[in-house]
Backbone as a printed PyTorch tensor [residue, N CA C, xyz], in Angstrom:
tensor([[[ 33.2670,  26.4430, -15.8580],
         [ 32.6500,  25.3420, -15.6430],
         [ 33.8980,  24.2690, -16.1680]],

        [[ 34.4710,  24.9530, -17.3790],
         [ 35.8000,  24.4240, -18.4650],
         [ 36.8510,  24.5400, -16.9700]],

        [[ 36.8860,  24.9410, -16.7120],
         [ 38.3110,  25.2100, -16.2300],
         [ 38.2230,  24.0800, -14.5320]],

        [[ 37.4250,  24.0300, -14.2210],
         [ 36.8420,  22.8590, -13.2740],
         [ 36.9680,  21.1560, -13.3550]],

        [[ 36.1270,  21.7660, -15.2460],
         [ 36.6110,  20.0730, -15.5630],
         [ 37.8620,  19.7070, -16.3780]],

        [[ 38.9000,  20.5750, -16.1310],
         [ 40.0530,  20.5430, -16.7430],
         [ 40.3530,  20.2340, -16.0390]],

        [[ 40.2970,  20.7450, -14.6820],
         [ 41.2570,  20.2950, -13.8080],
         [ 40.4600,  18.8500, -13.0160]],

        [[ 39.7930,  18.4980, -12.6730],
         [ 39.1340,  17.1590, -13.1200],
         [ 39.7700,  16.4350, -13.4230]],

        [[ 39.7760,  16.4030, -14.9370],
         [ 40.7510,  15.4290, -15.7750],
         [ 41.9960,  15.2010, -15.4650]],

        [[ 42.7240,  17.1300, -15.0640],
         [ 44.0370,  16.4080, -14.9410],
         [ 44.1400,  15.8650, -13.3550]],

        [[ 43.5560,  16.0890, -13.1020],
         [ 43.6140,  15.5320, -11.3020],
         [ 43.7800,  13.8080, -11.0820]],

        [[ 42.5680,  13.2070, -11.8270],
         [ 42.4470,  12.2120, -12.7160],
         [ 43.3630,  11.4700, -13.0890]],

        [[ 44.1830,  12.0500, -14.3900],
         [ 45.0550,  11.9270, -15.1740],
         [ 46.1380,  11.2500, -14.5660]],

        [[ 46.5870,  12.5290, -13.3090],
         [ 47.9760,  12.2980, -12.6230],
         [ 47.6520,  11.5710, -11.5110]],

        [[ 46.8700,  11.1050, -10.6400],
         [ 46.6460,  10.3380,  -9.7940],
         [ 46.0060,   8.7280,  -9.6890]],

        [[ 45.4260,   8.9820, -10.8360],
         [ 43.9920,   7.7310, -11.0540],
         [ 44.2750,   7.6550, -12.8980]],

        [[ 45.2660,   7.3360, -13.7900],
         [ 44.6460,   7.5530, -15.1810],
         [ 44.1140,   6.2440, -15.8550]],

        [[ 43.8460,   5.1250, -14.6640],
         [ 42.7130,   3.5810, -14.9550],
         [ 41.7330,   4.3470, -15.5210]],

        [[ 41.0610,   5.2400, -14.6380],
         [ 39.7850,   5.3230, -14.1240],
         [ 39.1330,   6.0580, -16.3430]],

        [[ 40.3040,   6.7080, -16.8530],
         [ 39.5800,   7.4570, -18.4470],
         [ 40.5880,   6.4890, -19.1310]],

        [[ 41.5130,   5.4710, -19.3050],
         [ 42.8370,   5.2350, -19.6910],
         [ 42.1950,   3.6680, -20.0740]],

        [[ 41.6580,   3.1920, -19.1510],
         [ 40.8420,   2.1840, -19.6120],
         [ 39.3290,   1.8820, -20.2750]],

        [[ 38.6270,   2.9680, -20.0730],
         [ 37.3050,   3.0200, -20.2330],
         [ 37.2480,   2.6490, -21.7130]],

        [[ 36.2840,   1.1730, -21.7960],
         [ 36.4070,   0.5040, -23.3150],
         [ 35.8240,   1.8350, -24.0190]],

        [[ 34.6960,   2.0270, -23.9140],
         [ 34.1430,   3.7240, -24.4820],
         [ 34.7530,   4.0310, -24.9370]],

        [[ 35.3950,   4.9410, -24.0720],
         [ 36.1600,   6.1990, -24.4910],
         [ 37.7980,   5.4320, -25.6900]],

        [[ 38.3740,   4.4290, -25.5990],
         [ 39.1450,   4.1870, -26.0630],
         [ 38.5490,   3.6390, -27.3350]],

        [[ 37.0700,   3.1040, -27.4560],
         [ 36.9650,   3.0550, -28.9650],
         [ 36.2380,   4.4260, -29.6680]],

        [[ 36.0520,   5.5150, -28.4710],
         [ 34.8980,   6.6350, -29.3670],
         [ 36.1770,   7.6100, -29.8340]],

        [[ 37.6100,   7.7590, -28.3330],
         [ 38.2240,   8.5350, -28.2730],
         [ 39.3430,   8.3910, -29.7810]],

        [[ 38.6140,   8.6180, -31.4410],
         [ 39.9870,   7.7940, -32.4870],
         [ 38.7170,   9.1040, -33.2690]],

        [[ 38.9740,   8.3140, -34.8720],
         [ 38.6260,   9.4470, -35.4910],
         [ 36.5360,   9.1060, -35.7310]],

        [[ 36.3450,   8.1600, -34.9100],
         [ 35.3720,   8.4330, -34.0580],
         [ 34.4240,  10.0580, -34.3270]],

        [[ 35.1240,   9.7790, -33.1400],
         [ 34.9830,  10.9490, -32.4630],
         [ 34.7830,  12.8370, -33.2860]],

        [[ 35.8710,  12.3950, -34.0470],
         [ 36.3010,  13.4470, -35.6210],
         [ 35.1910,  13.2880, -36.0890]],

        [[ 34.5570,  12.7280, -36.2660],
         [ 33.2330,  12.8120, -37.3900],
         [ 32.0890,  12.9770, -36.3530]],

        [[ 32.2380,  12.6450, -35.2270],
         [ 31.0230,  13.1640, -35.2100],
         [ 30.8180,  14.6080, -34.6530]],

        [[ 32.5330,  15.1170, -34.4270],
         [ 32.5130,  16.2930, -34.0530],
         [ 32.0640,  17.9790, -35.4210]],

        [[ 33.0050,  17.1670, -36.7510],
         [ 32.7650,  17.6890, -38.0230],
         [ 31.4710,  17.6060, -38.2400]],

        [[ 30.0200,  16.9040, -37.8730],
         [ 29.1590,  16.7690, -38.3950],
         [ 28.6030,  17.9790, -37.5930]],

        [[ 28.9660,  17.5150, -36.5620],
         [ 28.2810,  18.6780, -34.9250],
         [ 28.6760,  20.4760, -35.8310]],

        [[ 29.8130,  20.5720, -36.1110],
         [ 30.6090,  21.6550, -36.4470],
         [ 29.6690,  22.0620, -37.9080]],

        [[ 29.6850,  21.6720, -38.9840],
         [ 28.5000,  21.8260, -40.1490],
         [ 27.2370,  22.0510, -39.7350]],

        [[ 26.8550,  21.4200, -39.4830],
         [ 25.4260,  21.4880, -39.2200],
         [ 24.9660,  22.9830, -38.1690]],

        [[ 25.7410,  22.8400, -37.7410],
         [ 25.6590,  24.2060, -36.3020],
         [ 26.2320,  25.5340, -37.0910]],

        [[ 27.4700,  25.5720, -38.1690],
         [ 27.5100,  26.0060, -38.9420],
         [ 26.5830,  27.3330, -39.5680]],

        [[ 25.5410,  25.7810, -40.0720],
         [ 24.6420,  26.2470, -41.0440],
         [ 23.2720,  27.2270, -40.4010]],

        [[ 23.4910,  26.1310, -38.7990],
         [ 22.7550,  27.5170, -38.3010],
         [ 22.2810,  28.5480, -37.6610]],

        [[ 23.8520,  28.8140, -37.4090],
         [ 24.4210,  30.5460, -37.0550],
         [ 24.2720,  30.7710, -38.2740]],

        [[ 24.6060,  30.7880, -39.8340],
         [ 24.2880,  31.3220, -40.6880],
         [ 22.6860,  31.6320, -41.2450]],

        [[ 21.9150,  31.0410, -40.6500],
         [ 20.3080,  31.1550, -40.3770],
         [ 20.1010,  31.9690, -39.2990]],

        [[ 20.6090,  31.8000, -38.5920],
         [ 20.4450,  33.6030, -37.3660],
         [ 20.3960,  34.1340, -37.6120]],

        [[ 21.8900,  34.8800, -38.3580],
         [ 22.1010,  35.9670, -38.5420],
         [ 21.5700,  36.6420, -39.9480]],

        [[ 20.5150,  35.0350, -41.2000],
         [ 19.6470,  35.7070, -41.8230],
         [ 18.4240,  36.4140, -41.2660]],

        [[ 18.2130,  35.3410, -40.3420],
         [ 17.1890,  36.1640, -39.4800],
         [ 16.7590,  37.1600, -38.8460]],

        [[ 18.2420,  37.7720, -38.4180],
         [ 18.5790,  38.6600, -37.5670],
         [ 18.3240,  40.1030, -38.9390]],

        [[ 19.1430,  39.6450, -39.9860],
         [ 19.1410,  40.8900, -40.8930],
         [ 17.8570,  41.1960, -41.5940]],

        [[ 17.1020,  40.0690, -41.5040],
         [ 15.6810,  40.0720, -42.5980],
         [ 14.7990,  40.7270, -41.2670]],

        [[ 14.6090,  40.9770, -40.3420],
         [ 13.9220,  41.2640, -39.1680],
         [ 13.9480,  42.5780, -38.8300]],

        [[ 15.6710,  42.7100, -38.8530],
         [ 15.9070,  44.3760, -39.1780],
         [ 15.6800,  45.6450, -40.8430]],

        [[ 15.4300,  44.4030, -41.4550],
         [ 15.2390,  44.9020, -42.9610],
         [ 13.3530,  45.6040, -42.6570]],

        [[ 12.8200,  44.8450, -41.9290],
         [ 11.9540,  44.7530, -42.0940],
         [ 11.4130,  46.1370, -41.1710]],

        [[ 12.1150,  46.4840, -40.6170],
         [ 11.8630,  48.3050, -39.4690],
         [ 12.5110,  49.0320, -40.7840]],

        [[ 11.3310,  50.2350, -40.3360],
         [ 11.1100,  51.5600, -41.9140],
         [ 12.0860,  52.5850, -40.9570]],

        [[ 11.8840,  52.6500, -39.9110],
         [ 12.5880,  53.4800, -39.5520],
         [ 13.4650,  53.5890, -39.0100]],

        [[ 15.0750,  54.7070, -39.6060],
         [ 16.2190,  53.9700, -39.4660],
         [ 16.6390,  54.5120, -38.0640]],

        [[ 15.8850,  55.4540, -37.0380],
         [ 16.5490,  55.3010, -35.6960],
         [ 16.5150,  54.3730, -34.9470]],

        [[ 14.9030,  53.5180, -35.2230],
         [ 14.6280,  52.1580, -34.6260],
         [ 15.4760,  51.0200, -35.1550]],

        [[ 15.9270,  51.0570, -36.1630],
         [ 16.5900,  50.1650, -36.6780],
         [ 18.0290,  50.0420, -36.4970]],

        [[ 18.3260,  51.5620, -36.2050],
         [ 20.3160,  51.5780, -35.3800],
         [ 19.7730,  51.2240, -34.2100]],

        [[ 18.9140,  51.7820, -33.1050],
         [ 19.0670,  50.9500, -31.8890],
         [ 18.5730,  49.6340, -31.8850]],

        [[ 17.5640,  49.1520, -32.5070],
         [ 17.8640,  47.1510, -32.3540],
         [ 19.3070,  46.8330, -33.3710]],

        [[ 20.1530,  47.4740, -33.7940],
         [ 21.3530,  46.6320, -34.4670],
         [ 22.1770,  47.2280, -33.5830]],

        [[ 22.0640,  47.9690, -32.2300],
         [ 23.4210,  48.1950, -31.3180],
         [ 22.9480,  47.4120, -29.7840]],

        [[ 21.8770,  47.1530, -30.0190],
         [ 21.0900,  46.7780, -28.5390],
         [ 21.0920,  45.4160, -28.6450]],

        [[ 20.4440,  45.3710, -29.8040],
         [ 20.1840,  44.0090, -29.9360],
         [ 20.5830,  43.0320, -31.0210]],

        [[ 20.7100,  42.9450, -32.5160],
         [ 21.3240,  42.4550, -33.5320],
         [ 22.9320,  42.4180, -33.5070]],

        [[ 23.7360,  42.9820, -33.0830],
         [ 25.0880,  43.0230, -33.2890],
         [ 25.8420,  42.1880, -32.1090]],

        [[ 25.4860,  42.3780, -30.9310],
         [ 25.3900,  41.2160, -29.9940],
         [ 25.2250,  39.7270, -29.8760]],

        [[ 23.7370,  40.5460, -30.3360],
         [ 23.0160,  38.4540, -30.7130],
         [ 24.3430,  37.8150, -32.0710]],

        [[ 24.7230,  38.5510, -32.5240],
         [ 25.6010,  38.1920, -34.1830],
         [ 26.8250,  37.5610, -33.4480]],

        [[ 27.1670,  38.7470, -32.3130],
         [ 28.9540,  38.2280, -31.7970],
         [ 28.4690,  37.2890, -30.7480]],

        [[ 27.7260,  36.9430, -30.5790],
         [ 27.5350,  35.8480, -29.4680],
         [ 27.3530,  34.2920, -30.1200]],

        [[ 26.3580,  34.7250, -31.3450],
         [ 26.4010,  33.6530, -32.4930],
         [ 28.0270,  32.8710, -33.1490]],

        [[ 28.6230,  33.9670, -33.5760],
         [ 29.6130,  34.3570, -34.3080],
         [ 30.6220,  33.2620, -32.9660]],

        [[ 30.8180,  33.7720, -31.6840],
         [ 31.9540,  33.4630, -31.2860],
         [ 31.4330,  32.0360, -30.7560]],

        [[ 30.2600,  31.6150, -30.9870],
         [ 30.4030,  30.2550, -30.0940],
         [ 30.2630,  29.1570, -31.3710]],

        [[ 30.2550,  29.4110, -32.6900],
         [ 30.3300,  28.8320, -33.4700],
         [ 31.9980,  28.7170, -33.9800]],

        [[ 32.7100,  29.4960, -33.4150],
         [ 34.1290,  29.6840, -33.3930],
         [ 34.9200,  28.5920, -32.0620]],

        [[ 33.8370,  28.4620, -30.7290],
         [ 34.3390,  27.8010, -30.2340],
         [ 34.0710,  26.5520, -30.4310]],

        [[ 33.4890,  25.9300, -31.5190],
         [ 32.6600,  24.7570, -31.5390],
         [ 34.4540,  23.9660, -32.3900]],

        [[ 34.3250,  25.1530, -33.2690],
         [ 35.5810,  24.9610, -34.3940],
         [ 36.6570,  24.7440, -33.8450]],

        [[ 37.3760,  25.5920, -32.5840],
         [ 38.2500,  25.8050, -31.7490],
         [ 38.0900,  24.0940, -31.3340]],

        [[ 37.0930,  23.1850, -30.5120],
         [ 37.1420,  22.5040, -30.1310],
         [ 37.3180,  21.3150, -30.9260]],

        [[ 36.5380,  21.0700, -32.2440],
         [ 37.9500,  20.4840, -32.9710],
         [ 39.0480,  20.4630, -33.7130]],

        [[ 39.7110,  20.9270, -33.6120],
         [ 40.6950,  21.3090, -33.5850],
         [ 41.5160,  21.2130, -32.5100]],

        [[ 41.6530,  21.3210, -31.1540],
         [ 41.6860,  20.6220, -29.9200],
         [ 41.5330,  19.0820, -29.9840]],

        [[ 40.6120,  18.3130, -30.2560],
         [ 40.1340,  17.7620, -30.4670],
         [ 41.4580,  16.8600, -31.1540]],

        [[ 41.4100,  17.3510, -32.3600],
         [ 42.3030,  17.2650, -33.5170],
         [ 44.1030,  16.7180, -32.9370]],

        [[ 44.8990,  18.0100, -32.2780],
         [ 45.6970,  17.7930, -31.6200],
         [ 45.5140,  16.9280, -30.6550]],

        [[ 44.7150,  16.6170, -30.1310],
         [ 44.7080,  15.5680, -28.9490],
         [ 44.5580,  14.0830, -29.6280]],

        [[ 44.4120,  13.7940, -30.2840],
         [ 44.2300,  11.9140, -31.4300],
         [ 45.1250,  12.2870, -31.8630]],

        [[ 46.2910,  13.2530, -32.2880],
         [ 47.9660,  13.2810, -32.8080],
         [ 48.5890,  12.8900, -31.6110]],

        [[ 48.0970,  13.4870, -30.3410],
         [ 49.0770,  13.2150, -29.1530],
         [ 49.1170,  11.4110, -28.9800]],

        [[ 47.3060,  11.4660, -28.7380],
         [ 47.6820,   9.9770, -28.3700],
         [ 48.1960,   9.1090, -29.2580]],

        [[ 47.8030,   9.0900, -30.4410],
         [ 48.4200,   8.6020, -31.2780],
         [ 50.1800,   8.4050, -31.4310]],

        [[ 50.6100,   9.2110, -31.1620],
         [ 52.0810,   9.1790, -30.7320],
         [ 52.3800,   8.4110, -29.6390]],

        [[ 52.0890,   8.5520, -28.5600],
         [ 52.2610,   7.6220, -27.9510],
         [ 51.1330,   6.6740, -27.0910]],

        [[ 50.8730,   5.3190, -27.7980],
         [ 49.7070,   4.6350, -27.6100],
         [ 50.5400,   4.4090, -26.6690]],

        [[ 50.8940,   3.9380, -25.5780],
         [ 51.3760,   2.9900, -24.6980],
         [ 51.4120,   3.3770, -23.3850]],

        [[ 51.4080,   5.2200, -23.5830],
         [ 51.3340,   5.8040, -21.9890],
         [ 50.4000,   6.3220, -21.4570]],

        [[ 50.0640,   5.2760, -20.4090],
         [ 48.7190,   5.3060, -19.9130],
         [ 48.2770,   6.8160, -19.1980]],

        [[ 48.8820,   7.5130, -18.6430],
         [ 48.6620,   8.7530, -18.4820],
         [ 48.3680,   9.7680, -19.7200]],

        [[ 48.9210,   9.7470, -20.8410],
         [ 48.8510,  10.3290, -22.5070],
         [ 47.2610,   9.7620, -22.5770]],

        [[ 46.6410,   8.6020, -22.9160],
         [ 45.6050,   8.0050, -22.9770],
         [ 44.4540,   8.5560, -21.9800]],

        [[ 44.7880,   8.1470, -20.5570],
         [ 44.1120,   9.4980, -19.8930],
         [ 43.7590,  10.7800, -20.0960]],

        [[ 44.6570,  11.2680, -20.1490],
         [ 44.3240,  13.0610, -20.4260],
         [ 43.7560,  13.1590, -21.7760]],

        [[ 43.7240,  11.9880, -22.7190],
         [ 43.5620,  12.5120, -23.7380],
         [ 42.0650,  12.2090, -24.3240]],

        [[ 41.5440,  11.0760, -23.4120],
         [ 40.1790,  10.6600, -23.5580],
         [ 38.9860,  11.9830, -22.4320]],

        [[ 40.3230,  12.4530, -21.4470],
         [ 39.9310,  13.1660, -20.3060],
         [ 39.2020,  14.6660, -21.2040]],

        [[ 40.3580,  15.1450, -22.0530],
         [ 39.9270,  15.9160, -23.0040],
         [ 38.9810,  16.1160, -24.0420]],

        [[ 39.2010,  14.8250, -24.6750],
         [ 38.0730,  14.4980, -25.6700],
         [ 36.4050,  14.7480, -24.4730]],

        [[ 36.5600,  13.9370, -23.7230],
         [ 35.0020,  14.4580, -22.9320],
         [ 34.6400,  15.8290, -22.3590]],

        [[ 35.5930,  16.9020, -21.8730],
         [ 35.9710,  18.2230, -22.2390],
         [ 34.9410,  19.2560, -23.3720]],

        [[ 35.8070,  18.4130, -24.6220],
         [ 35.5090,  18.9740, -25.6680],
         [ 33.7600,  18.5470, -25.9110]],

        [[ 33.5860,  17.0900, -26.0140],
         [ 32.2120,  17.0050, -26.0570],
         [ 31.0500,  17.9950, -25.3830]],

        [[ 31.8120,  17.9020, -24.2200],
         [ 30.3090,  18.6710, -22.9640],
         [ 30.1660,  20.0460, -23.5740]],

        [[ 31.6280,  20.7230, -24.0650],
         [ 31.5020,  22.3040, -23.6440],
         [ 30.9420,  22.3960, -25.4030]],

        [[ 30.5960,  21.3350, -26.4360],
         [ 30.0640,  20.9960, -27.5770],
         [ 28.3290,  21.3130, -27.1590]],

        [[ 27.7400,  20.3960, -26.0990],
         [ 26.7730,  20.3690, -25.7590],
         [ 25.9440,  21.1170, -25.2490]],

        [[ 26.6280,  22.4660, -24.4670],
         [ 26.7840,  23.4010, -23.6740],
         [ 26.4470,  24.6400, -24.9700]],

        [[ 27.6960,  24.6150, -25.9080],
         [ 27.2910,  25.5610, -26.3340],
         [ 26.2760,  25.2300, -27.6910]],

        [[ 25.7910,  23.9190, -28.0010],
         [ 24.9760,  23.5150, -29.0810],
         [ 23.5230,  24.2140, -28.3320]],

        [[ 23.5860,  23.5550, -27.3230],
         [ 22.0720,  24.4890, -26.2480],
         [ 21.9920,  25.5680, -26.5060]],

        [[ 22.9360,  26.2420, -26.0540],
         [ 23.2400,  27.6180, -26.3810],
         [ 22.4440,  28.2540, -27.7080]],

        [[ 23.3340,  27.9150, -28.9740],
         [ 22.6200,  28.0030, -30.0980],
         [ 21.3680,  28.1250, -30.6780]],

        [[ 21.0830,  26.4740, -29.9050],
         [ 19.9020,  26.2850, -30.5550],
         [ 18.6110,  26.7820, -29.6210]],

        [[ 18.9990,  27.5140, -28.4230],
         [ 18.1950,  27.7580, -28.1470],
         [ 18.1150,  29.3360, -28.8770]],

        [[ 18.7980,  29.7600, -28.8970],
         [ 18.3390,  31.1330, -29.8000],
         [ 17.8010,  31.0940, -31.5350]],

        [[ 17.9830,  29.6650, -31.9030],
         [ 17.3020,  29.7460, -32.9950],
         [ 15.8350,  29.0730, -32.4060]],

        [[ 15.5180,  28.5930, -31.6020],
         [ 14.0390,  28.5590, -31.1370],
         [ 13.4460,  30.3910, -30.6430]],

        [[ 14.5160,  31.0640, -30.5970],
         [ 13.5310,  32.0270, -29.8630],
         [ 13.3960,  33.0580, -31.0550]],

        [[ 14.3330,  33.3150, -31.7010],
         [ 13.9860,  33.4810, -32.9240],
         [ 12.9060,  33.1180, -33.9850]],

        [[ 12.5400,  31.8420, -33.7410],
         [ 11.4800,  31.0500, -34.8980],
         [ 10.1150,  31.6510, -33.7860]],

        [[ 10.3630,  32.1070, -32.3640],
         [  8.8130,  32.2680, -31.6070],
         [  8.7180,  33.9610, -32.0860]],

        [[  9.5930,  34.9540, -32.5370],
         [  9.5250,  36.3120, -32.5080],
         [  8.6990,  36.1730, -33.9070]],

        [[  9.8960,  34.8790, -34.6400],
         [  9.2800,  35.3200, -36.8160],
         [  7.5280,  35.0570, -36.2360]],

        [[  7.0420,  33.8420, -36.1060],
         [  5.7140,  33.4180, -35.1230],
         [  4.9150,  34.8240, -35.0490]],

        [[  5.4180,  35.3850, -34.0190],
         [  4.5430,  36.0810, -33.4580],
         [  4.7700,  37.3390, -34.2660]],

        [[  5.4090,  37.6810, -34.6730],
         [  5.5650,  39.3250, -35.3990],
         [  4.1860,  38.9530, -36.6910]],

        [[  3.8920,  37.6600, -37.2000],
         [  3.2640,  37.6710, -38.2210],
         [  1.9790,  38.1560, -38.2450]],

        [[  1.6380,  39.1970, -38.6500],
         [ -0.1230,  39.4270, -38.2840],
         [ -0.9440,  38.6070, -39.8600]],

        [[ -1.8980,  38.0170, -38.9260],
         [ -3.3760,  37.1390, -39.8390],
         [ -3.6750,  38.2520, -41.0670]],

        [[ -4.1560,  37.4250, -42.1630],
         [ -4.3130,  38.1880, -42.9320],
         [ -6.2510,  38.4290, -42.7710]],

        [[ -6.3820,  39.0040, -43.2570],
         [ -7.4970,  40.3130, -42.5250],
         [ -8.9690,  40.2040, -43.8420]]])
């Protein structure tokens, strides 16, 4: 999906740069505004990833049998922690890409091709962040559902 999006943005920037370069919304949003937006997303999501890790550790600690706990660690906990960690770092990488994107856009303010490419890259970063956020929050809701289903009512 990311490669396809990058291909579309590159093609549009090469052959029809006005579409992305002269879009009034993108002109106003692909500035410090997008950085503020991405910083909030990264900050909140890193906290959610930390909560996922804590929830997994709490669930593991509740298992008394060492063999079962080790099997769950290998089959479930470690892969899930690795996936959420890589997702969080992908969001951070998007923030860095957007920072470089804005610096390049600011260096060449009159170049239509650069503005088009910069706006397209920013849109790709936003789409990537949306997909990663969906993945992380789906995991959060699944873990919350597991916690609630494992609770035993007091007799």
